[in-house]
Amino acid sequence: MSWSGRTRRRLRHWREVAARQRAARQRFRAGQREWRRTGRPPEDLGPAPSGFTLLPWLLMGMGSFSNLFQGEASNPVIAGLGLFTFNSLYINVVFRAFVKEKREAVSTRVTLLVMGLVTCGLAGGYGGSWLYFFPLLGLAVGAVMRGPQLGRVGVGLTVVAAAVSAHRSGWDAINVAYSTLLSTMVTAAILSLTDAVRELRAAREELARRAVEKERLRFSRDLHDLLGHTLSVIVVKSEAARRLAGRDLDAALGQISDIESVGRQALTEIREAVTGYREGSLITELDRARSVLGAAGVEPVLHRSGPPLGPQTETLLAWVVREAVTNVVRHSGATRCEITLSGAPERVRLTVADNGTGAAGPESREGIGGTGLTGLGERLTAAGGSLTAGPGPRLGFTVTAELPVDHPEPSEATRNPAPEPPPRALL
């Protein structure tokens, strides 16, 4: 690309940056007015710093312009070229300083070095107001060198400014050196603090976005598990009622009554799921599983042993029972389903195995089942457990869930327990 093309592109980029800055300032002023009116702090931090933020400091070089135009500088051609070179380098550096990749590039550091040599040449050759190019150089250095090297570079630049100024102006070197150090350190501190505030704001927004995504995922899981199971139960019960209607009206009415009960319970659970406070009851879910499997023509066999479980463990295992039984009814074509719950002092295991075709659903894949089982696996993993699903050792499909025991709070019954009967089959 030709020099004129690069120049046009750069000017176009600067115009775009200036337009964004103006729009950001307008939003910031509107937020400030709203703050004064309502007392609520604005979310908009205003326009982000850019090269335009540091351009007004070029006015510090007006003394050298005056010196040049009044003919007080010897070799005015060299002085004019030096002034033009310094200003061009300064503008280039300060615009690159607000883009991290460009700020850390080697070319930017080389430009700073050239800018330092030009500053030393102009200040050492002309003195007076030309010495105040050192604070301008400090601004550029502070905008670029914001890391651990800033201290060494800032002190080194201050020493150079003091030496050149002492050679040209004597005691005025103190003012030049102090201005150079102050401009370097303050610029770096302000820009670093601004970047930190904006990064913290961005991190907070990212955390809020992830929290929203997590809540959406929770709600989608609950809705999938609730509606998938409930609709499957209603379909199975409806089919049973249709089959029984011609030969056993009382049994058909019983199935219809179950449909009504399931529908009412589903409405309650959906309301609770929306607010995020629903806790599943394992005993209730096992009773439902037995009823649904029986209505679908699948023989239910339930075994339970082990100590009582805490509410969190019961809730998660109730979800597993619900999803696994729904898959058995909808996809397996099984005639028998065995649910085994065995507990130890620190670990509990739930197994749901059928003798069907070995499918968890149309989305099943090796290691875990479809959408519902995938969501359950994520929940159990978050609780320190695990979920595996796949074809059984002989036939059918097996879902196995393991969880650490969430011990229930001690109650009067647990403080004075009655003799516990040996484990037996629930059905």
C-alpha positions as a Python dict, from the first residue, in 0.01 Angstrom:
ca = {
    (1, 'M'): (0, 0, 0),
    (2, 'S'): (129, 347, -89),
    (3, 'W'): (217, 611, 169),
    (4, 'S'): (-93, 816, 77),
    (5, 'G'): (-317, 508, 112),
    (6, 'R'): (-178, 433, 458),
    (7, 'T'): (-226, 795, 558),
    (8, 'R'): (-589, 797, 442),
    (9, 'R'): (-656, 472, 623),
    (10, 'R'): (-504, 607, 943),
    (11, 'L'): (-702, 931, 919),
    (12, 'R'): (-1021, 731, 860),
    (13, 'H'): (-943, 518, 1167),
    (14, 'W'): (-888, 829, 1378),
    (15, 'R'): (-1221, 975, 1263),
    (16, 'E'): (-1396, 652, 1362),
    (17, 'V'): (-1229, 657, 1703),
    (18, 'A'): (-1331, 1020, 1753),
    (19, 'A'): (-1692, 939, 1658),
    (20, 'R'): (-1703, 653, 1910),
    (21, 'Q'): (-1557, 882, 2174),
    (22, 'R'): (-1825, 1144, 2112),
    (23, 'A'): (-2103, 884, 2131),
    (24, 'A'): (-1956, 742, 2453),
    (25, 'R'): (-1934, 1090, 2607),
    (26, 'Q'): (-2298, 1156, 2522),
    (27, 'R'): (-2403, 828, 2688),
    (28, 'F'): (-2190, 911, 2990),
    (29, 'R'): (-2345, 1257, 3028),
    (30, 'A'): (-2693, 1108, 2998),
    (31, 'G'): (-2602, 856, 3270),
    (32, 'Q'): (-2474, 1136, 3494),
    (33, 'R'): (-2798, 1330, 3452),
    (34, 'E'): (-2997, 1016, 3535),
    (35, 'W'): (-2776, 964, 3840),
    (36, 'R'): (-2849, 1313, 3968),
    (37, 'R'): (-3220, 1264, 3905),
    (38, 'T'): (-3267, 917, 4052),
    (39, 'G'): (-2963, 867, 4275),
    (40, 'R'): (-2875, 540, 4100),
    (41, 'P'): (-2509, 521, 3985),
    (42, 'P'): (-2468, 482, 3610),
    (43, 'E'): (-2343, 158, 3459),
    (44, 'D'): (-2164, 335, 3174),
    (45, 'L'): (-1808, 432, 3270),
    (46, 'G'): (-1784, 685, 2991),
    (47, 'P'): (-1554, 679, 2690),
    (48, 'A'): (-1249, 457, 2716),
    (49, 'P'): (-917, 643, 2706),
    (50, 'S'): (-761, 674, 2363),
    (51, 'G'): (-483, 863, 2191),
    (52, 'F'): (-706, 1170, 2183),
    (53, 'T'): (-682, 1181, 2564),
    (54, 'L'): (-313, 1269, 2550),
    (55, 'L'): (-313, 1492, 2242),
    (56, 'P'): (-394, 1819, 2428),
    (57, 'W'): (-64, 1790, 2617),
    (58, 'L'): (114, 1884, 2296),
    (59, 'L'): (28, 2242, 2394),
    (60, 'M'): (326, 2218, 2629),
    (61, 'G'): (535, 2258, 2314),
    (62, 'M'): (382, 2594, 2223),
    (63, 'G'): (688, 2770, 2371),
    (64, 'S'): (914, 2602, 2117),
    (65, 'F'): (670, 2697, 1836),
    (66, 'S'): (686, 3057, 1951),
    (67, 'N'): (1063, 3039, 1973),
    (68, 'L'): (1082, 2899, 1621),
    (69, 'F'): (845, 3146, 1455),
    (70, 'Q'): (1003, 3446, 1625),
    (71, 'G'): (1337, 3351, 1477),
    (72, 'E'): (1502, 3296, 1818),
    (73, 'A'): (1613, 2943, 1728),
    (74, 'S'): (1933, 2896, 1535),
    (75, 'N'): (1911, 2669, 1233),
    (76, 'P'): (1531, 2706, 1205),
    (77, 'V'): (1508, 2438, 935),
    (78, 'I'): (1663, 2176, 1161),
    (79, 'A'): (1452, 2299, 1455),
    (80, 'G'): (1133, 2281, 1246),
    (81, 'L'): (1215, 1932, 1121),
    (82, 'G'): (1294, 1822, 1477),
    (83, 'L'): (967, 1969, 1604),
    (84, 'F'): (767, 1800, 1329),
    (85, 'T'): (944, 1468, 1393),
    (86, 'F'): (882, 1483, 1769),
    (87, 'N'): (510, 1564, 1728),
    (88, 'S'): (464, 1288, 1468),
    (89, 'L'): (635, 1032, 1690),
    (90, 'Y'): (435, 1145, 1993),
    (91, 'I'): (102, 1112, 1808),
    (92, 'N'): (202, 769, 1676),
    (93, 'V'): (306, 643, 2020),
    (94, 'V'): (5, 767, 2217),
    (95, 'F'): (-242, 611, 1973),
    (96, 'R'): (-55, 280, 1983),
    (97, 'A'): (-41, 292, 2364),
    (98, 'F'): (-414, 214, 2399),
    (99, 'V'): (-403, -109, 2200),
    (100, 'K'): (-231, -379, 2406),
    (101, 'E'): (-82, -567, 2111),
    (102, 'K'): (59, -250, 1958),
    (103, 'R'): (172, -114, 2296),
    (104, 'E'): (382, -427, 2362),
    (105, 'A'): (521, -444, 2009),
    (106, 'V'): (894, -395, 1954),
    (107, 'S'): (825, -122, 1696),
    (108, 'T'): (658, 90, 1964),
    (109, 'R'): (960, 61, 2193),
    (110, 'V'): (1188, 153, 1902),
    (111, 'T'): (970, 458, 1830),
    (112, 'L'): (1002, 561, 2196),
    (113, 'L'): (1380, 529, 2174),
    (114, 'V'): (1394, 745, 1860),
    (115, 'M'): (1162, 994, 2028),
    (116, 'G'): (1401, 1007, 2326),
    (117, 'L'): (1700, 1075, 2100),
    (118, 'V'): (1510, 1354, 1920),
    (119, 'T'): (1411, 1504, 2256),
    (120, 'C'): (1769, 1500, 2383),
    (121, 'G'): (1890, 1659, 2061),
    (122, 'L'): (1631, 1940, 2063),
    (123, 'A'): (1654, 2008, 2435),
    (124, 'G'): (2034, 1993, 2439),
    (125, 'G'): (2068, 2205, 2126),
    (126, 'Y'): (1818, 2481, 2205),
    (127, 'G'): (1744, 2468, 2579),
    (128, 'G'): (1478, 2699, 2726),
    (129, 'S'): (1123, 2600, 2639),
    (130, 'W'): (1254, 2309, 2433),
    (131, 'L'): (1344, 2134, 2759),
    (132, 'Y'): (974, 2073, 2825),
    (133, 'F'): (970, 1809, 2558),
    (134, 'F'): (1102, 1582, 2837),
    (135, 'P'): (768, 1586, 3029),
    (136, 'L'): (592, 1514, 2698),
    (137, 'L'): (828, 1222, 2647),
    (138, 'G'): (741, 1111, 3002),
    (139, 'L'): (372, 1108, 2911),
    (140, 'A'): (443, 882, 2615),
    (141, 'V'): (666, 654, 2822),
    (142, 'G'): (406, 629, 3099),
    (143, 'A'): (133, 542, 2847),
    (144, 'V'): (342, 261, 2697),
    (145, 'M'): (555, 125, 2986),
    (146, 'R'): (294, 16, 3241),
    (147, 'G'): (466, -300, 3361),
    (148, 'P'): (744, -375, 3610),
    (149, 'Q'): (1000, -198, 3389),
    (150, 'L'): (828, 136, 3441),
    (151, 'G'): (1025, 227, 3755),
    (152, 'R'): (1368, 174, 3598),
    (153, 'V'): (1273, 347, 3272),
    (154, 'G'): (1108, 639, 3454),
    (155, 'V'): (1406, 699, 3682),
    (156, 'G'): (1649, 667, 3391),
    (157, 'L'): (1450, 919, 3184),
    (158, 'T'): (1440, 1157, 3482),
    (159, 'V'): (1817, 1136, 3524),
    (160, 'V'): (1872, 1207, 3154),
    (161, 'A'): (1628, 1502, 3166),
    (162, 'A'): (1804, 1641, 3474),
    (163, 'A'): (2150, 1609, 3314),
    (164, 'V'): (2051, 1775, 2986),
    (165, 'S'): (1855, 2050, 3166),
    (166, 'A'): (2141, 2117, 3410),
    (167, 'H'): (2377, 2157, 3116),
    (168, 'R'): (2146, 2409, 2946),
    (169, 'S'): (1961, 2588, 3227),
    (170, 'G'): (2130, 2520, 3558),
    (171, 'W'): (1890, 2502, 3855),
    (172, 'D'): (1585, 2492, 3628),
    (173, 'A'): (1679, 2127, 3578),
    (174, 'I'): (1497, 2049, 3906),
    (175, 'N'): (1163, 2160, 3760),
    (176, 'V'): (1220, 1971, 3436),
    (177, 'A'): (1329, 1653, 3614),
    (178, 'Y'): (1036, 1669, 3859),
    (179, 'S'): (785, 1731, 3576),
    (180, 'T'): (929, 1442, 3376),
    (181, 'L'): (910, 1195, 3665),
    (182, 'L'): (563, 1311, 3765),
    (183, 'S'): (422, 1292, 3411),
    (184, 'T'): (567, 943, 3361),
    (185, 'M'): (444, 787, 3686),
    (186, 'V'): (106, 960, 3707),
    (187, 'T'): (17, 877, 3347),
    (188, 'A'): (107, 511, 3397),
    (189, 'A'): (-85, 494, 3728),
    (190, 'I'): (-402, 657, 3593),
    (191, 'L'): (-412, 447, 3277),
    (192, 'S'): (-338, 125, 3468),
    (193, 'L'): (-614, 204, 3717),
    (194, 'T'): (-857, 279, 3435),
    (195, 'D'): (-774, -51, 3268),
    (196, 'A'): (-820, -236, 3599),
    (197, 'V'): (-1161, -79, 3659),
    (198, 'R'): (-1279, -169, 3310),
    (199, 'E'): (-1145, -523, 3341),
    (200, 'L'): (-1326, -564, 3673),
    (201, 'R'): (-1646, -433, 3518),
    (202, 'A'): (-1605, -675, 3227),
    (203, 'A'): (-1541, -962, 3471),
    (204, 'R'): (-1854, -873, 3667),
    (205, 'E'): (-2060, -869, 3349),
    (206, 'E'): (-1914, -1205, 3247),
    (207, 'L'): (-2000, -1354, 3587),
    (208, 'A'): (-2354, -1220, 3559),
    (209, 'R'): (-2384, -1368, 3209),
    (210, 'R'): (-2262, -1707, 3333),
    (211, 'A'): (-2505, -1696, 3624),
    (212, 'V'): (-2790, -1635, 3380),
    (213, 'E'): (-2670, -1924, 3162),
    (214, 'K'): (-2646, -2151, 3466),
    (215, 'E'): (-3000, -2063, 3573),
    (216, 'R'): (-3128, -2123, 3222),
    (217, 'L'): (-2958, -2462, 3220),
    (218, 'R'): (-3109, -2549, 3557),
    (219, 'F'): (-3454, -2451, 3443),
    (220, 'S'): (-3423, -2639, 3113),
    (221, 'R'): (-3312, -2952, 3300),
    (222, 'D'): (-3599, -2930, 3547),
    (223, 'L'): (-3851, -2864, 3274),
    (224, 'H'): (-3719, -3153, 3064),
    (225, 'D'): (-3729, -3395, 3357),
    (226, 'L'): (-4069, -3279, 3478),
    (227, 'L'): (-4253, -3263, 3148),
    (228, 'G'): (-4083, -3565, 2992),
    (229, 'H'): (-4173, -3789, 3284),
    (230, 'T'): (-4520, -3645, 3342),
    (231, 'L'): (-4626, -3664, 2978),
    (232, 'S'): (-4494, -4019, 2956),
    (233, 'V'): (-4699, -4114, 3262),
    (234, 'I'): (-5011, -3952, 3117),
    (235, 'V'): (-4962, -4133, 2784),
    (236, 'V'): (-4911, -4470, 2955),
    (237, 'K'): (-5207, -4421, 3189),
    (238, 'S'): (-5426, -4308, 2899),
    (239, 'E'): (-5335, -4617, 2697),
    (240, 'A'): (-5412, -4836, 2997),
    (241, 'A'): (-5747, -4665, 3049),
    (242, 'R'): (-5831, -4714, 2681),
    (243, 'R'): (-5750, -5084, 2701),
    (244, 'L'): (-5952, -5130, 3021),
    (245, 'A'): (-6253, -4919, 2924),
    (246, 'G'): (-6425, -5201, 2734),
    (247, 'R'): (-6391, -5476, 2994),
    (248, 'D'): (-6325, -5318, 3336),
    (249, 'L'): (-6477, -4973, 3378),
    (250, 'D'): (-6371, -4938, 3742),
    (251, 'A'): (-6006, -5006, 3659),
    (252, 'A'): (-6025, -4759, 3369),
    (253, 'L'): (-6167, -4494, 3602),
    (254, 'G'): (-5882, -4564, 3841),
    (255, 'Q'): (-5631, -4497, 3564),
    (256, 'I'): (-5812, -4174, 3472),
    (257, 'S'): (-5804, -4071, 3838),
    (258, 'D'): (-5429, -4135, 3836),
    (259, 'I'): (-5397, -3912, 3526),
    (260, 'E'): (-5576, -3631, 3707),
    (261, 'S'): (-5353, -3675, 4012),
    (262, 'V'): (-5037, -3676, 3801),
    (263, 'G'): (-5149, -3362, 3618),
    (264, 'R'): (-5218, -3176, 3941),
    (265, 'Q'): (-4885, -3282, 4090),
    (266, 'A'): (-4706, -3176, 3772),
    (267, 'L'): (-4858, -2829, 3795),
    (268, 'T'): (-4733, -2796, 4153),
    (269, 'E'): (-4384, -2918, 4062),
    (270, 'I'): (-4357, -2684, 3764),
    (271, 'R'): (-4447, -2387, 3984),
    (272, 'E'): (-4183, -2494, 4236),
    (273, 'A'): (-3926, -2555, 3963),
    (274, 'V'): (-3976, -2200, 3834),
    (275, 'T'): (-3881, -2061, 4175),
    (276, 'G'): (-3599, -2312, 4219),
    (277, 'Y'): (-3715, -2458, 4550),
    (278, 'R'): (-3852, -2796, 4447),
    (279, 'E'): (-3705, -3098, 4628),
    (280, 'G'): (-3791, -3446, 4507),
    (281, 'S'): (-3901, -3719, 4748),
    (282, 'L'): (-3735, -4052, 4675),
    (283, 'I'): (-4013, -4257, 4837),
    (284, 'T'): (-4277, -4072, 4633),
    (285, 'E'): (-4076, -4123, 4315),
    (286, 'L'): (-4033, -4495, 4383),
    (287, 'D'): (-4409, -4530, 4436),
    (288, 'R'): (-4473, -4346, 4110),
    (289, 'A'): (-4220, -4563, 3930),
    (290, 'R'): (-4396, -4876, 4049),
    (291, 'S'): (-4733, -4741, 3934),
    (292, 'V'): (-4606, -4624, 3594),
    (293, 'L'): (-4415, -4943, 3521),
    (294, 'G'): (-4715, -5154, 3615),
    (295, 'A'): (-4947, -4950, 3393),
    (296, 'A'): (-4701, -4989, 3103),
    (297, 'G'): (-4694, -5366, 3139),
    (298, 'V'): (-4342, -5371, 3290),
    (299, 'E'): (-4289, -5576, 3606),
    (300, 'P'): (-4138, -5350, 3873),
    (301, 'V'): (-3892, -5497, 4125),
    (302, 'L'): (-3765, -5258, 4392),
    (303, 'H'): (-3496, -5327, 4656),
    (304, 'R'): (-3374, -5083, 4918),
    (305, 'S'): (-3118, -5117, 5195),
    (306, 'G'): (-2890, -4890, 5394),
    (307, 'P'): (-2922, -4595, 5632),
    (308, 'P'): (-3160, -4298, 5585),
    (309, 'L'): (-3051, -4038, 5333),
    (310, 'G'): (-3033, -3662, 5355),
    (311, 'P'): (-3258, -3432, 5150),
    (312, 'Q'): (-2998, -3343, 4886),
    (313, 'T'): (-2911, -3708, 4817),
    (314, 'E'): (-3278, -3806, 4805),
    (315, 'T'): (-3356, -3524, 4564),
    (316, 'L'): (-3082, -3622, 4320),
    (317, 'L'): (-3168, -3993, 4335),
    (318, 'A'): (-3536, -3910, 4284),
    (319, 'W'): (-3438, -3734, 3961),
    (320, 'V'): (-3242, -4039, 3850),
    (321, 'V'): (-3535, -4273, 3920),
    (322, 'R'): (-3772, -4044, 3733),
    (323, 'E'): (-3552, -4010, 3423),
    (324, 'A'): (-3448, -4375, 3410),
    (325, 'V'): (-3805, -4506, 3450),
    (326, 'T'): (-3927, -4260, 3186),
    (327, 'N'): (-3671, -4402, 2943),
    (328, 'V'): (-3773, -4758, 3029),
    (329, 'V'): (-4140, -4683, 2958),
    (330, 'R'): (-4079, -4483, 2641),
    (331, 'H'): (-3790, -4658, 2470),
    (332, 'S'): (-3687, -4994, 2615),
    (333, 'G'): (-3969, -5233, 2525),
    (334, 'A'): (-3884, -5416, 2850),
    (335, 'T'): (-4103, -5657, 3049),
    (336, 'R'): (-3910, -5623, 3376),
    (337, 'C'): (-3736, -5331, 3550),
    (338, 'E'): (-3531, -5371, 3865),
    (339, 'I'): (-3453, -5071, 4087),
    (340, 'T'): (-3190, -5131, 4356),
    (341, 'L'): (-3090, -4875, 4618),
    (342, 'S'): (-2802, -4979, 4841),
    (343, 'G'): (-2636, -4752, 5091),
    (344, 'A'): (-2316, -4754, 5293),
    (345, 'P'): (-2210, -4511, 5568),
    (346, 'E'): (-2033, -4283, 5317),
    (347, 'R'): (-2167, -4380, 4973),
    (348, 'V'): (-2504, -4472, 4819),
    (349, 'R'): (-2566, -4645, 4488),
    (350, 'L'): (-2885, -4656, 4280),
    (351, 'T'): (-2921, -4897, 3986),
    (352, 'V'): (-3209, -4907, 3739),
    (353, 'A'): (-3184, -5205, 3503),
    (354, 'D'): (-3432, -5339, 3247),
    (355, 'N'): (-3440, -5636, 3013),
    (356, 'G'): (-3542, -5443, 2703),
    (357, 'T'): (-3363, -5359, 2380),
    (358, 'G'): (-3083, -5165, 2549),
    (359, 'A'): (-3175, -4811, 2435),
    (360, 'A'): (-3210, -4496, 2646),
    (361, 'G'): (-3376, -4299, 2372),
    (362, 'P'): (-3312, -4175, 2020),
    (363, 'E'): (-3020, -3959, 2136),
    (364, 'S'): (-2844, -4233, 2335),
    (365, 'R'): (-2473, -4277, 2304),
    (366, 'E'): (-2208, -4484, 2476),
    (367, 'G'): (-2137, -4399, 2841),
    (368, 'I'): (-2439, -4178, 2904),
    (369, 'G'): (-2789, -4154, 2774),
    (370, 'G'): (-2983, -3878, 2607),
    (371, 'T'): (-3046, -3517, 2709),
    (372, 'G'): (-3206, -3600, 3045),
    (373, 'L'): (-2932, -3839, 3157),
    (374, 'T'): (-2664, -3596, 3041),
    (375, 'G'): (-2812, -3324, 3260),
    (376, 'L'): (-2837, -3565, 3553),
    (377, 'G'): (-2474, -3663, 3505),
    (378, 'E'): (-2373, -3298, 3532),
    (379, 'R'): (-2578, -3256, 3850),
    (380, 'L'): (-2435, -3565, 4017),
    (381, 'T'): (-2080, -3469, 3920),
    (382, 'A'): (-2131, -3126, 4077),
    (383, 'A'): (-2246, -3302, 4398),
    (384, 'G'): (-1938, -3526, 4407),
    (385, 'G'): (-2109, -3828, 4252),
    (386, 'S'): (-2119, -4002, 3917),
    (387, 'L'): (-2369, -4138, 3667),
    (388, 'T'): (-2308, -4415, 3415),
    (389, 'A'): (-2555, -4552, 3162),
    (390, 'G'): (-2527, -4811, 2892),
    (391, 'P'): (-2623, -5162, 2779),
    (392, 'G'): (-2654, -5418, 3058),
    (393, 'P'): (-2419, -5714, 3098),
    (394, 'R'): (-2670, -5945, 2928),
    (395, 'L'): (-2970, -5756, 2793),
    (396, 'G'): (-3141, -5424, 2840),
    (397, 'F'): (-3012, -5090, 2963),
    (398, 'T'): (-2862, -5006, 3303),
    (399, 'V'): (-2836, -4668, 3476),
    (400, 'T'): (-2610, -4649, 3782),
    (401, 'A'): (-2582, -4345, 4008),
    (402, 'E'): (-2341, -4304, 4298),
    (403, 'L'): (-2341, -4022, 4551),
    (404, 'P'): (-2173, -3937, 4880),
    (405, 'V'): (-2422, -3973, 5164),
    (406, 'D'): (-2581, -3646, 5274),
    (407, 'H'): (-2669, -3743, 5629),
    (408, 'P'): (-3006, -3614, 5757),
    (409, 'E'): (-3033, -3398, 6068),
    (410, 'P'): (-3072, -3615, 6383),
    (411, 'S'): (-3429, -3633, 6509),
    (412, 'E'): (-3601, -3790, 6806),
    (413, 'A'): (-3657, -4107, 6608),
    (414, 'T'): (-3289, -4135, 6517),
    (415, 'R'): (-3177, -4065, 6873),
    (416, 'N'): (-3394, -4354, 7000),
    (417, 'P'): (-3421, -4589, 6706),
    (418, 'A'): (-3640, -4891, 6701),
    (419, 'P'): (-3486, -5225, 6605),
    (420, 'E'): (-3433, -5215, 6229),
    (421, 'P'): (-3558, -5510, 6028),
    (422, 'P'): (-3321, -5673, 5781),
    (423, 'P'): (-3323, -5538, 5421),
    (424, 'R'): (-3601, -5677, 5211),
    (425, 'A'): (-3750, -5629, 4868),
    (426, 'L'): (-4006, -5351, 4855),
    (427, 'L'): (-4205, -5538, 4598),
}
